[in-house]
Amino acid sequence: MRATLLYAADDVRVEDVAAPKIQLPTDAVVRIVLSCVCGSDLWPYKSLPPTDRPRHMGHEFLGVVEETGAEVTRLQPGDMVVAPFVYADNTCEYCREGLQTSCPHGGQWGVNGVDGGQGEAARVPYADGTLVRLPVGEDSELLPDLLTLSDILCTGYHAARTAGVGRGDSVTVVGDGAVGLAAVISARLLGADRIILMGRHPRRTDLGRDFGATDVVAERGDEGVARVRDLTGGAGTRKVLECVGLKDALAQSFGVVRAGGTISRVGAPQFSEVPFGFGDFLRNITLTGGVAPARAYIEELMPHILDGAIRPGRVFDRTLGLEDIAEGYRAMNDREALKVLITP
Protein backbone atom coordinates (compact mmCIF):
# COMPACT_ATOMS: atom_id res chain seq x y z
CA MET A 1 0.00 0.00 0.00
CA ARG A 2 0.96 3.67 -0.18
CA ALA A 3 1.83 5.56 2.98
CA THR A 4 3.40 8.85 4.08
CA LEU A 5 6.98 8.76 5.34
CA LEU A 6 9.07 11.60 6.80
CA TYR A 7 12.78 11.26 6.03
CA ALA A 8 13.96 14.64 7.30
CA ALA A 9 12.75 18.16 7.82
CA ASP A 10 10.88 19.24 4.67
CA ASP A 11 11.26 15.76 3.18
CA VAL A 12 7.83 14.09 3.05
CA ARG A 13 7.41 11.17 0.64
CA VAL A 14 4.60 8.81 -0.28
CA GLU A 15 6.02 5.34 -0.86
CA ASP A 16 5.05 1.68 -1.05
CA VAL A 17 5.08 -0.10 2.31
CA ALA A 18 3.89 -3.51 3.44
CA ALA A 19 0.10 -3.81 3.48
CA PRO A 20 -1.31 -4.25 6.99
CA LYS A 21 -2.27 -7.73 8.15
CA ILE A 22 -3.86 -9.14 11.29
CA GLN A 23 -0.99 -9.93 13.67
CA LEU A 24 -2.88 -10.44 16.93
CA PRO A 25 -6.44 -11.63 17.55
CA THR A 26 -7.36 -8.19 18.92
CA ASP A 27 -6.34 -6.40 15.68
CA ALA A 28 -8.44 -5.00 12.87
CA VAL A 29 -7.42 -3.76 9.45
CA VAL A 30 -9.06 -0.51 8.39
CA ARG A 31 -9.17 0.88 4.86
CA ILE A 32 -8.65 4.60 5.35
CA VAL A 33 -11.26 6.87 3.75
CA LEU A 34 -10.16 10.22 5.19
CA SER A 35 -7.12 11.45 7.07
CA CYS A 36 -5.48 14.81 7.54
CA VAL A 37 -2.36 16.72 8.46
CA CYS A 38 -2.17 17.83 12.10
CA GLY A 39 -0.47 20.94 13.42
CA SER A 40 1.62 18.67 15.64
CA ASP A 41 2.91 16.93 12.49
CA LEU A 42 4.61 20.20 11.62
CA TRP A 43 7.02 20.03 14.55
CA PRO A 44 8.96 17.01 13.16
CA TYR A 45 8.37 18.34 9.64
CA LYS A 46 10.38 21.40 10.63
CA SER A 47 13.04 19.71 12.75
CA LEU A 48 13.57 15.98 12.06
CA PRO A 49 17.25 15.20 11.36
CA PRO A 50 17.90 13.11 8.21
CA THR A 51 17.36 9.40 8.78
CA ASP A 52 17.41 6.16 6.77
CA ARG A 53 14.56 4.88 8.99
CA PRO A 54 11.75 7.22 8.02
CA ARG A 55 8.91 8.03 10.34
CA HIS A 56 5.43 6.79 9.39
CA MET A 57 3.15 9.81 9.64
CA GLY A 58 -0.44 10.49 10.62
CA HIS A 59 -2.60 9.90 13.66
CA GLU A 60 -6.07 11.09 12.59
CA PHE A 61 -8.15 8.85 10.35
CA LEU A 62 -11.48 7.23 9.74
CA GLY A 63 -12.35 4.41 7.42
CA VAL A 64 -13.99 1.05 6.84
CA VAL A 65 -13.16 -2.13 8.72
CA GLU A 66 -11.85 -4.68 6.22
CA GLU A 67 -10.83 -7.55 8.49
CA THR A 68 -10.93 -8.38 12.20
CA GLY A 69 -9.00 -10.71 14.47
CA ALA A 70 -10.64 -13.65 16.20
CA GLU A 71 -11.11 -11.81 19.51
CA VAL A 72 -12.70 -8.66 18.04
CA THR A 73 -16.41 -8.78 18.94
CA ARG A 74 -17.70 -5.19 18.72
CA LEU A 75 -16.83 -4.60 15.08
CA GLN A 76 -17.30 -6.37 11.80
CA PRO A 77 -16.15 -5.86 8.23
CA GLY A 78 -18.00 -3.02 6.56
CA ASP A 79 -18.30 -0.86 9.69
CA MET A 80 -17.37 2.80 9.29
CA VAL A 81 -15.12 3.77 12.21
CA VAL A 82 -13.06 6.64 13.58
CA ALA A 83 -9.73 6.14 15.34
CA PRO A 84 -8.59 8.38 18.21
CA PHE A 85 -5.05 9.67 17.92
CA VAL A 86 -3.67 6.95 20.19
CA TYR A 87 -4.81 3.35 20.47
CA ALA A 88 -5.80 1.77 23.81
CA ASP A 89 -7.46 -1.36 25.15
CA ASN A 90 -10.23 0.72 26.83
CA THR A 91 -10.49 -1.83 29.63
CA CYS A 92 -7.56 -1.09 31.96
CA GLU A 93 -7.80 1.03 35.10
CA TYR A 94 -6.62 4.18 33.33
CA CYS A 95 -9.01 3.69 30.43
CA ARG A 96 -11.94 3.17 32.82
CA GLU A 97 -10.99 6.50 34.39
CA GLY A 98 -11.15 8.16 30.98
CA LEU A 99 -7.37 8.40 30.62
CA GLN A 100 -6.79 6.23 27.56
CA THR A 101 -3.62 8.15 26.76
CA SER A 102 -2.02 6.40 29.76
CA CYS A 103 -3.14 2.89 28.83
CA PRO A 104 -0.19 0.54 29.49
CA HIS A 105 -1.14 -1.50 26.41
CA GLY A 106 -1.71 1.52 24.21
CA GLY A 107 0.57 3.49 21.99
CA GLN A 108 1.05 5.92 19.16
CA TRP A 109 0.38 5.47 15.48
CA GLY A 110 3.37 5.15 13.17
CA VAL A 111 5.87 3.67 15.63
CA ASN A 112 6.85 0.22 16.91
CA GLY A 113 5.49 -1.54 13.84
CA VAL A 114 2.10 0.15 13.92
CA ASP A 115 0.90 1.90 10.76
CA GLY A 116 0.46 5.65 10.53
CA GLY A 117 -2.83 7.27 9.66
CA GLN A 118 -1.68 9.00 6.47
CA GLY A 119 -1.88 6.01 4.18
CA GLU A 120 -4.28 3.72 2.39
CA ALA A 121 -4.87 1.36 5.32
CA ALA A 122 -3.81 0.67 8.88
CA ARG A 123 -3.60 -2.21 11.31
CA VAL A 124 -5.39 -1.14 14.50
CA PRO A 125 -4.27 -2.79 17.76
CA TYR A 126 -6.95 -3.39 20.40
CA ALA A 127 -9.59 -2.63 17.83
CA ASP A 128 -12.55 -3.16 20.15
CA GLY A 129 -11.20 -0.60 22.59
CA THR A 130 -9.75 1.84 20.10
CA LEU A 131 -12.23 2.22 17.26
CA VAL A 132 -15.65 3.85 17.50
CA ARG A 133 -18.30 2.88 14.99
CA LEU A 134 -19.89 5.72 13.05
CA PRO A 135 -23.59 5.49 12.16
CA VAL A 136 -23.06 6.86 8.65
CA GLY A 137 -22.03 5.56 5.27
CA GLU A 138 -18.84 6.03 3.34
CA ASP A 139 -20.50 8.74 1.24
CA SER A 140 -21.78 10.83 4.18
CA GLU A 141 -21.20 14.58 3.95
CA LEU A 142 -20.50 14.50 7.70
CA LEU A 143 -17.24 12.56 7.36
CA PRO A 144 -14.98 15.65 7.62
CA ASP A 145 -16.83 16.71 10.78
CA LEU A 146 -16.59 13.20 12.22
CA LEU A 147 -12.88 13.05 11.43
CA THR A 148 -12.30 15.88 13.91
CA LEU A 149 -13.30 13.43 16.66
CA SER A 150 -9.98 11.71 16.04
CA ASP A 151 -8.06 14.60 17.59
CA ILE A 152 -8.76 18.30 17.29
CA LEU A 153 -12.35 18.50 18.51
CA CYS A 154 -11.59 16.24 21.47
CA THR A 155 -8.41 18.22 22.22
CA GLY A 156 -10.29 21.52 22.23
CA TYR A 157 -12.96 19.91 24.38
CA HIS A 158 -10.33 18.58 26.77
CA ALA A 159 -9.06 22.13 27.21
CA ALA A 160 -12.52 23.37 28.08
CA ARG A 161 -13.37 20.41 30.32
CA THR A 162 -10.15 20.45 32.33
CA ALA A 163 -10.48 24.22 32.75
CA GLY A 164 -13.94 23.63 34.18
CA VAL A 165 -15.78 25.80 31.66
CA GLY A 166 -19.43 26.04 32.59
CA ARG A 167 -22.58 28.01 32.00
CA GLY A 168 -22.05 31.76 32.14
CA ASP A 169 -18.24 31.54 32.13
CA SER A 170 -15.84 33.97 30.50
CA VAL A 171 -13.14 32.27 28.43
CA THR A 172 -10.08 33.31 26.47
CA VAL A 173 -8.82 30.96 23.77
CA VAL A 174 -5.16 31.53 22.89
CA GLY A 175 -4.47 30.43 19.32
CA ASP A 176 -6.54 30.44 16.14
CA GLY A 177 -5.35 27.11 14.76
CA ALA A 178 -7.65 24.13 14.35
CA VAL A 179 -7.44 23.17 18.04
CA GLY A 180 -8.09 26.76 19.13
CA LEU A 181 -11.18 26.89 16.93
CA ALA A 182 -12.30 23.55 18.36
CA ALA A 183 -11.82 25.02 21.84
CA VAL A 184 -14.18 27.85 20.86
CA ILE A 185 -16.79 25.29 19.79
CA SER A 186 -16.28 23.39 23.04
CA ALA A 187 -16.51 26.44 25.30
CA ARG A 188 -19.78 27.34 23.61
CA LEU A 189 -21.08 23.77 24.02
CA LEU A 190 -20.34 23.95 27.74
CA GLY A 191 -22.24 27.20 28.14
CA ALA A 192 -19.65 29.99 28.17
CA ASP A 193 -21.22 33.41 27.68
CA ARG A 194 -18.12 35.28 26.58
CA ILE A 195 -15.38 33.74 24.45
CA ILE A 196 -12.40 35.89 23.47
CA LEU A 197 -10.34 34.39 20.66
CA MET A 198 -6.73 35.56 20.46
CA GLY A 199 -5.52 35.20 16.89
CA ARG A 200 -4.31 37.37 14.06
CA HIS A 201 -5.38 35.51 10.92
CA PRO A 202 -8.71 36.99 9.76
CA ARG A 203 -9.89 33.91 7.83
CA ARG A 204 -9.43 31.83 10.97
CA THR A 205 -10.83 34.31 13.45
CA ASP A 206 -13.86 34.90 11.20
CA LEU A 207 -14.50 31.16 11.40
CA GLY A 208 -14.00 31.42 15.15
CA ARG A 209 -16.78 34.00 15.31
CA ASP A 210 -19.02 31.61 13.39
CA PHE A 211 -18.17 28.93 15.95
CA GLY A 212 -19.13 31.17 18.89
CA ALA A 213 -16.34 33.62 19.70
CA THR A 214 -17.82 36.88 20.95
CA ASP A 215 -14.60 38.90 20.62
CA VAL A 216 -11.36 38.67 18.66
CA VAL A 217 -8.04 40.08 19.86
CA ALA A 218 -5.36 40.22 17.16
CA GLU A 219 -2.65 41.77 19.33
CA ARG A 220 0.01 39.59 20.97
CA GLY A 221 2.17 39.84 24.07
CA ASP A 222 1.67 42.80 26.37
CA GLU A 223 -0.60 44.54 23.85
CA GLY A 224 -2.81 41.48 23.61
CA VAL A 225 -2.97 41.14 27.39
CA ALA A 226 -3.92 44.81 27.72
CA ARG A 227 -6.66 44.42 25.13
CA VAL A 228 -8.23 41.42 26.90
CA ARG A 229 -8.00 43.24 30.20
CA ASP A 230 -9.73 46.23 28.63
CA LEU A 231 -12.52 44.01 27.31
CA THR A 232 -13.07 42.47 30.76
CA GLY A 233 -13.01 45.58 32.92
CA GLY A 234 -9.41 44.99 33.93
CA ALA A 235 -9.99 41.54 35.46
CA GLY A 236 -9.26 39.05 32.68
CA THR A 237 -11.32 35.90 32.05
CA ARG A 238 -12.01 33.10 34.51
CA LYS A 239 -10.83 30.40 32.11
CA VAL A 240 -8.01 30.44 29.54
CA LEU A 241 -7.48 27.69 26.96
CA GLU A 242 -3.91 27.65 25.62
CA CYS A 243 -3.93 25.90 22.25
CA VAL A 244 -0.53 26.78 20.77
CA GLY A 245 2.25 25.04 22.72
CA LEU A 246 4.80 27.87 22.76
CA LYS A 247 6.18 29.51 25.88
CA ASP A 248 5.02 32.98 24.79
CA ALA A 249 1.47 31.68 24.44
CA LEU A 250 1.51 30.34 27.99
CA ALA A 251 2.97 33.61 29.30
CA GLN A 252 0.17 35.43 27.50
CA SER A 253 -2.32 33.07 29.12
CA PHE A 254 -1.07 34.01 32.58
CA GLY A 255 -1.49 37.65 31.59
CA VAL A 256 -5.16 37.35 30.63
CA VAL A 257 -6.43 35.00 33.34
CA ARG A 258 -8.46 36.41 36.21
CA ALA A 259 -7.25 36.03 39.80
CA GLY A 260 -8.50 32.65 41.01
CA GLY A 261 -8.89 31.50 37.41
CA THR A 262 -7.75 28.43 35.52
CA ILE A 263 -5.44 27.95 32.54
CA SER A 264 -5.71 24.71 30.60
CA ARG A 265 -2.84 24.02 28.22
CA VAL A 266 -3.37 21.53 25.41
CA GLY A 267 -0.96 22.88 22.81
CA ALA A 268 1.84 20.32 22.39
CA PRO A 269 4.58 22.04 24.46
CA GLN A 270 7.76 23.01 22.67
CA PHE A 271 9.46 24.10 25.89
CA SER A 272 10.21 22.65 29.33
CA GLU A 273 10.31 25.61 31.71
CA VAL A 274 6.88 26.90 32.71
CA PRO A 275 6.66 30.67 33.39
CA PHE A 276 4.71 30.26 36.65
CA GLY A 277 6.28 32.74 39.03
CA PHE A 278 5.55 33.92 42.54
CA GLY A 279 3.21 36.67 41.34
CA ASP A 280 0.94 34.15 39.62
CA PHE A 281 1.18 31.89 42.66
CA LEU A 282 -0.13 34.77 44.79
CA ARG A 283 -3.10 35.14 42.42
CA ASN A 284 -4.17 31.52 43.05
CA ILE A 285 -4.00 30.54 39.41
CA THR A 286 -4.67 26.89 38.55
CA LEU A 287 -2.62 25.39 35.71
CA THR A 288 -4.02 22.20 34.20
CA GLY A 289 -4.52 20.49 30.85
CA GLY A 290 -2.38 17.90 29.11
CA VAL A 291 -2.78 15.50 26.23
CA ALA A 292 -6.43 14.82 25.43
CA PRO A 293 -7.82 11.30 25.93
CA ALA A 294 -9.86 11.57 22.73
CA ARG A 295 -11.42 8.12 23.14
CA ALA A 296 -13.10 9.32 26.33
CA TYR A 297 -14.95 12.11 24.51
CA ILE A 298 -15.86 10.72 21.08
CA GLU A 299 -19.24 9.24 21.99
CA GLU A 300 -20.14 12.34 24.01
CA LEU A 301 -19.38 14.74 21.18
CA MET A 302 -20.57 12.71 18.20
CA PRO A 303 -24.32 13.45 18.68
CA HIS A 304 -23.66 17.18 18.36
CA ILE A 305 -22.21 16.50 14.91
CA LEU A 306 -24.90 14.08 13.84
CA ASP A 307 -27.71 16.52 14.70
CA GLY A 308 -25.95 19.43 12.99
CA ALA A 309 -25.43 21.50 16.14
CA ILE A 310 -21.72 21.88 15.34
CA ARG A 311 -19.75 21.63 12.09
CA PRO A 312 -16.11 21.36 13.16
CA GLY A 313 -15.14 20.00 9.75
CA ARG A 314 -15.21 23.58 8.49
CA VAL A 315 -11.61 23.84 9.74
CA PHE A 316 -10.56 21.83 6.67
CA ASP A 317 -9.88 24.47 4.06
CA ARG A 318 -7.97 22.37 1.54
CA THR A 319 -8.38 18.81 0.26
CA LEU A 320 -5.57 16.86 -1.41
CA GLY A 321 -5.01 13.31 -2.55
CA LEU A 322 -2.53 11.17 -0.66
CA GLU A 323 0.09 11.44 -3.39
CA ASP A 324 0.08 15.23 -2.95
CA ILE A 325 0.35 15.24 0.84
CA ALA A 326 3.77 16.92 0.80
CA GLU A 327 2.03 19.99 -0.60
CA GLY A 328 -0.38 19.83 2.33
CA TYR A 329 2.49 19.89 4.80
CA ARG A 330 4.05 22.83 3.00
CA ALA A 331 0.78 24.77 2.82
CA MET A 332 0.09 24.34 6.52
CA ASN A 333 3.65 25.14 7.50
CA ASP A 334 3.55 28.33 5.39
CA ARG A 335 0.15 29.31 6.83
CA GLU A 336 -1.53 29.02 3.44
CA ALA A 337 -3.92 26.40 4.82
CA LEU A 338 -5.50 25.94 8.24
CA LYS A 339 -5.92 22.16 8.09
CA VAL A 340 -5.55 19.86 5.11
CA LEU A 341 -7.90 16.95 4.46
CA ILE A 342 -6.35 13.91 2.76
CA THR A 343 -8.21 11.43 0.55
CA PRO A 344 -6.18 8.23 -0.07
Coordinates of C-alpha atoms in Angstrom, one line a residue:
M1 CA 0.0 0.0 0.0
R2 CA 1.0 3.7 -0.2
A3 CA 1.8 5.6 3.0
T4 CA 3.4 8.9 4.1
L5 CA 7.0 8.8 5.3
L6 CA 9.1 11.6 6.8
Y7 CA 12.8 11.3 6.0
A8 CA 14.0 14.6 7.3
A9 CA 12.7 18.2 7.8
D10 CA 10.9 19.2 4.7
D11 CA 11.3 15.8 3.2
V12 CA 7.8 14.1 3.0
R13 CA 7.4 11.2 0.6
V14 CA 4.6 8.8 -0.3
E15 CA 6.0 5.3 -0.9
D16 CA 5.1 1.7 -1.1
V17 CA 5.1 -0.1 2.3
A18 CA 3.9 -3.5 3.4
A19 CA 0.1 -3.8 3.5
P20 CA -1.3 -4.2 7.0
K21 CA -2.3 -7.7 8.2
I22 CA -3.9 -9.1 11.3
Q23 CA -1.0 -9.9 13.7
L24 CA -2.9 -10.4 16.9
P25 CA -6.4 -11.6 17.5
T26 CA -7.4 -8.2 18.9
D27 CA -6.3 -6.4 15.7
A28 CA -8.4 -5.0 12.9
V29 CA -7.4 -3.8 9.4
V30 CA -9.1 -0.5 8.4
R31 CA -9.2 0.9 4.9
I32 CA -8.7 4.6 5.3
V33 CA -11.3 6.9 3.8
L34 CA -10.2 10.2 5.2
S35 CA -7.1 11.4 7.1
C36 CA -5.5 14.8 7.5
V37 CA -2.4 16.7 8.5
C38 CA -2.2 17.8 12.1
G39 CA -0.5 20.9 13.4
S40 CA 1.6 18.7 15.6
D41 CA 2.9 16.9 12.5
L42 CA 4.6 20.2 11.6
W43 CA 7.0 20.0 14.6
P44 CA 9.0 17.0 13.2
Y45 CA 8.4 18.3 9.6
K46 CA 10.4 21.4 10.6
S47 CA 13.0 19.7 12.8
L48 CA 13.6 16.0 12.1
P49 CA 17.3 15.2 11.4
P50 CA 17.9 13.1 8.2
T51 CA 17.4 9.4 8.8
D52 CA 17.4 6.2 6.8
R53 CA 14.6 4.9 9.0
P54 CA 11.8 7.2 8.0
R55 CA 8.9 8.0 10.3
H56 CA 5.4 6.8 9.4
M57 CA 3.2 9.8 9.6
G58 CA -0.4 10.5 10.6
H59 CA -2.6 9.9 13.7
E60 CA -6.1 11.1 12.6
F61 CA -8.2 8.9 10.3
L62 CA -11.5 7.2 9.7
G63 CA -12.4 4.4 7.4
V64 CA -14.0 1.1 6.8
V65 CA -13.2 -2.1 8.7
E66 CA -11.8 -4.7 6.2
E67 CA -10.8 -7.5 8.5
T68 CA -10.9 -8.4 12.2
G69 CA -9.0 -10.7 14.5
A70 CA -10.6 -13.7 16.2
E71 CA -11.1 -11.8 19.5
V72 CA -12.7 -8.7 18.0
T73 CA -16.4 -8.8 18.9
R74 CA -17.7 -5.2 18.7
L75 CA -16.8 -4.6 15.1
Q76 CA -17.3 -6.4 11.8
P77 CA -16.1 -5.9 8.2
G78 CA -18.0 -3.0 6.6
D79 CA -18.3 -0.9 9.7
M80 CA -17.4 2.8 9.3
V81 CA -15.1 3.8 12.2
V82 CA -13.1 6.6 13.6
A83 CA -9.7 6.1 15.3
P84 CA -8.6 8.4 18.2
F85 CA -5.0 9.7 17.9
V86 CA -3.7 6.9 20.2
Y87 CA -4.8 3.3 20.5
A88 CA -5.8 1.8 23.8
D89 CA -7.5 -1.4 25.1
N90 CA -10.2 0.7 26.8
T91 CA -10.5 -1.8 29.6
C92 CA -7.6 -1.1 32.0
E93 CA -7.8 1.0 35.1
Y94 CA -6.6 4.2 33.3
C95 CA -9.0 3.7 30.4
R96 CA -11.9 3.2 32.8
E97 CA -11.0 6.5 34.4
G98 CA -11.1 8.2 31.0
L99 CA -7.4 8.4 30.6
Q100 CA -6.8 6.2 27.6
T101 CA -3.6 8.1 26.8
S102 CA -2.0 6.4 29.8
C103 CA -3.1 2.9 28.8
P104 CA -0.2 0.5 29.5
H105 CA -1.1 -1.5 26.4
G106 CA -1.7 1.5 24.2
G107 CA 0.6 3.5 22.0
Q108 CA 1.1 5.9 19.2
W109 CA 0.4 5.5 15.5
G110 CA 3.4 5.1 13.2
V111 CA 5.9 3.7 15.6
N112 CA 6.8 0.2 16.9
G113 CA 5.5 -1.5 13.8
V114 CA 2.1 0.2 13.9
D115 CA 0.9 1.9 10.8
G116 CA 0.5 5.6 10.5
G117 CA -2.8 7.3 9.7
Q118 CA -1.7 9.0 6.5
G119 CA -1.9 6.0 4.2
E120 CA -4.3 3.7 2.4
A121 CA -4.9 1.4 5.3
A122 CA -3.8 0.7 8.9
R123 CA -3.6 -2.2 11.3
V124 CA -5.4 -1.1 14.5
P125 CA -4.3 -2.8 17.8
Y126 CA -6.9 -3.4 20.4
A127 CA -9.6 -2.6 17.8
D128 CA -12.6 -3.2 20.2
G129 CA -11.2 -0.6 22.6
T130 CA -9.8 1.8 20.1
L131 CA -12.2 2.2 17.3
V132 CA -15.6 3.9 17.5
R133 CA -18.3 2.9 15.0
L134 CA -19.9 5.7 13.0
P135 CA -23.6 5.5 12.2
V136 CA -23.1 6.9 8.6
G137 CA -22.0 5.6 5.3
E138 CA -18.8 6.0 3.3
D139 CA -20.5 8.7 1.2
S140 CA -21.8 10.8 4.2
E141 CA -21.2 14.6 3.9
L142 CA -20.5 14.5 7.7
L143 CA -17.2 12.6 7.4
P144 CA -15.0 15.6 7.6
D145 CA -16.8 16.7 10.8
L146 CA -16.6 13.2 12.2
L147 CA -12.9 13.0 11.4
T148 CA -12.3 15.9 13.9
L149 CA -13.3 13.4 16.7
S150 CA -10.0 11.7 16.0
D151 CA -8.1 14.6 17.6
I152 CA -8.8 18.3 17.3
L153 CA -12.4 18.5 18.5
C154 CA -11.6 16.2 21.5
T155 CA -8.4 18.2 22.2
G156 CA -10.3 21.5 22.2
Y157 CA -13.0 19.9 24.4
H158 CA -10.3 18.6 26.8
A159 CA -9.1 22.1 27.2
A160 CA -12.5 23.4 28.1
R161 CA -13.4 20.4 30.3
T162 CA -10.2 20.5 32.3
A163 CA -10.5 24.2 32.8
G164 CA -13.9 23.6 34.2
V165 CA -15.8 25.8 31.7
G166 CA -19.4 26.0 32.6
R167 CA -22.6 28.0 32.0
G168 CA -22.1 31.8 32.1
D169 CA -18.2 31.5 32.1
S170 CA -15.8 34.0 30.5
V171 CA -13.1 32.3 28.4
T172 CA -10.1 33.3 26.5
V173 CA -8.8 31.0 23.8
V174 CA -5.2 31.5 22.9
G175 CA -4.5 30.4 19.3
D176 CA -6.5 30.4 16.1
G177 CA -5.4 27.1 14.8
A178 CA -7.7 24.1 14.3
V179 CA -7.4 23.2 18.0
G180 CA -8.1 26.8 19.1
L181 CA -11.2 26.9 16.9
A182 CA -12.3 23.5 18.4
A183 CA -11.8 25.0 21.8
V184 CA -14.2 27.9 20.9
I185 CA -16.8 25.3 19.8
S186 CA -16.3 23.4 23.0
A187 CA -16.5 26.4 25.3
R188 CA -19.8 27.3 23.6
L189 CA -21.1 23.8 24.0
L190 CA -20.3 23.9 27.7
G191 CA -22.2 27.2 28.1
A192 CA -19.6 30.0 28.2
D193 CA -21.2 33.4 27.7
R194 CA -18.1 35.3 26.6
I195 CA -15.4 33.7 24.5
I196 CA -12.4 35.9 23.5
L197 CA -10.3 34.4 20.7
M198 CA -6.7 35.6 20.5
G199 CA -5.5 35.2 16.9
R200 CA -4.3 37.4 14.1
H201 CA -5.4 35.5 10.9
P202 CA -8.7 37.0 9.8
R203 CA -9.9 33.9 7.8
R204 CA -9.4 31.8 11.0
T205 CA -10.8 34.3 13.4
D206 CA -13.9 34.9 11.2
L207 CA -14.5 31.2 11.4
G208 CA -14.0 31.4 15.2
R209 CA -16.8 34.0 15.3
D210 CA -19.0 31.6 13.4
F211 CA -18.2 28.9 16.0
G212 CA -19.1 31.2 18.9
A213 CA -16.3 33.6 19.7
T214 CA -17.8 36.9 20.9
D215 CA -14.6 38.9 20.6
V216 CA -11.4 38.7 18.7
V217 CA -8.0 40.1 19.9
A218 CA -5.4 40.2 17.2
E219 CA -2.6 41.8 19.3
R220 CA 0.0 39.6 21.0
G221 CA 2.2 39.8 24.1
D222 CA 1.7 42.8 26.4
E223 CA -0.6 44.5 23.8
G224 CA -2.8 41.5 23.6
V225 CA -3.0 41.1 27.4
A226 CA -3.9 44.8 27.7
R227 CA -6.7 44.4 25.1
V228 CA -8.2 41.4 26.9
R229 CA -8.0 43.2 30.2
D230 CA -9.7 46.2 28.6
L231 CA -12.5 44.0 27.3
T232 CA -13.1 42.5 30.8
G233 CA -13.0 45.6 32.9
G234 CA -9.4 45.0 33.9
A235 CA -10.0 41.5 35.5
G236 CA -9.3 39.0 32.7
T237 CA -11.3 35.9 32.1
R238 CA -12.0 33.1 34.5
K239 CA -10.8 30.4 32.1
V240 CA -8.0 30.4 29.5
L241 CA -7.5 27.7 27.0
E242 CA -3.9 27.6 25.6
C243 CA -3.9 25.9 22.2
V244 CA -0.5 26.8 20.8
G245 CA 2.2 25.0 22.7
L246 CA 4.8 27.9 22.8
K247 CA 6.2 29.5 25.9
D248 CA 5.0 33.0 24.8
A249 CA 1.5 31.7 24.4
L250 CA 1.5 30.3 28.0
A251 CA 3.0 33.6 29.3
Q252 CA 0.2 35.4 27.5
S253 CA -2.3 33.1 29.1
F254 CA -1.1 34.0 32.6
G255 CA -1.5 37.7 31.6
V256 CA -5.2 37.3 30.6
V257 CA -6.4 35.0 33.3
R258 CA -8.5 36.4 36.2
A259 CA -7.2 36.0 39.8
G260 CA -8.5 32.7 41.0
G261 CA -8.9 31.5 37.4
T262 CA -7.8 28.4 35.5
I263 CA -5.4 27.9 32.5
S264 CA -5.7 24.7 30.6
R265 CA -2.8 24.0 28.2
V266 CA -3.4 21.5 25.4
G267 CA -1.0 22.9 22.8
A268 CA 1.8 20.3 22.4
P269 CA 4.6 22.0 24.5
Q270 CA 7.8 23.0 22.7
F271 CA 9.5 24.1 25.9
S272 CA 10.2 22.6 29.3
E273 CA 10.3 25.6 31.7
V274 CA 6.9 26.9 32.7
P275 CA 6.7 30.7 33.4
F276 CA 4.7 30.3 36.6
G277 CA 6.3 32.7 39.0
F278 CA 5.6 33.9 42.5
G279 CA 3.2 36.7 41.3
D280 CA 0.9 34.2 39.6
F281 CA 1.2 31.9 42.7
L282 CA -0.1 34.8 44.8
R283 CA -3.1 35.1 42.4
N284 CA -4.2 31.5 43.1
I285 CA -4.0 30.5 39.4
T286 CA -4.7 26.9 38.5
L287 CA -2.6 25.4 35.7
T288 CA -4.0 22.2 34.2
G289 CA -4.5 20.5 30.8
G290 CA -2.4 17.9 29.1
V291 CA -2.8 15.5 26.2
A292 CA -6.4 14.8 25.4
P293 CA -7.8 11.3 25.9
A294 CA -9.9 11.6 22.7
R295 CA -11.4 8.1 23.1
A296 CA -13.1 9.3 26.3
Y297 CA -15.0 12.1 24.5
I298 CA -15.9 10.7 21.1
E299 CA -19.2 9.2 22.0
E300 CA -20.1 12.3 24.0
L301 CA -19.4 14.7 21.2
M302 CA -20.6 12.7 18.2
P303 CA -24.3 13.4 18.7
H304 CA -23.7 17.2 18.4
I305 CA -22.2 16.5 14.9
L306 CA -24.9 14.1 13.8
D307 CA -27.7 16.5 14.7
G308 CA -25.9 19.4 13.0
A309 CA -25.4 21.5 16.1
I310 CA -21.7 21.9 15.3
R311 CA -19.8 21.6 12.1
P312 CA -16.1 21.4 13.2
G313 CA -15.1 20.0 9.7
R314 CA -15.2 23.6 8.5
V315 CA -11.6 23.8 9.7
F316 CA -10.6 21.8 6.7
D317 CA -9.9 24.5 4.1
R318 CA -8.0 22.4 1.5
T319 CA -8.4 18.8 0.3
L320 CA -5.6 16.9 -1.4
G321 CA -5.0 13.3 -2.5
L322 CA -2.5 11.2 -0.7
E323 CA 0.1 11.4 -3.4
D324 CA 0.1 15.2 -3.0
I325 CA 0.3 15.2 0.8
A326 CA 3.8 16.9 0.8
E327 CA 2.0 20.0 -0.6
G328 CA -0.4 19.8 2.3
Y329 CA 2.5 19.9 4.8
R330 CA 4.1 22.8 3.0
A331 CA 0.8 24.8 2.8
M332 CA 0.1 24.3 6.5
N333 CA 3.7 25.1 7.5
D334 CA 3.5 28.3 5.4
R335 CA 0.1 29.3 6.8
E336 CA -1.5 29.0 3.4
A337 CA -3.9 26.4 4.8
L338 CA -5.5 25.9 8.2
K339 CA -5.9 22.2 8.1
V340 CA -5.6 19.9 5.1
L341 CA -7.9 17.0 4.5
I342 CA -6.4 13.9 2.8
T343 CA -8.2 11.4 0.5
P344 CA -6.2 8.2 -0.1

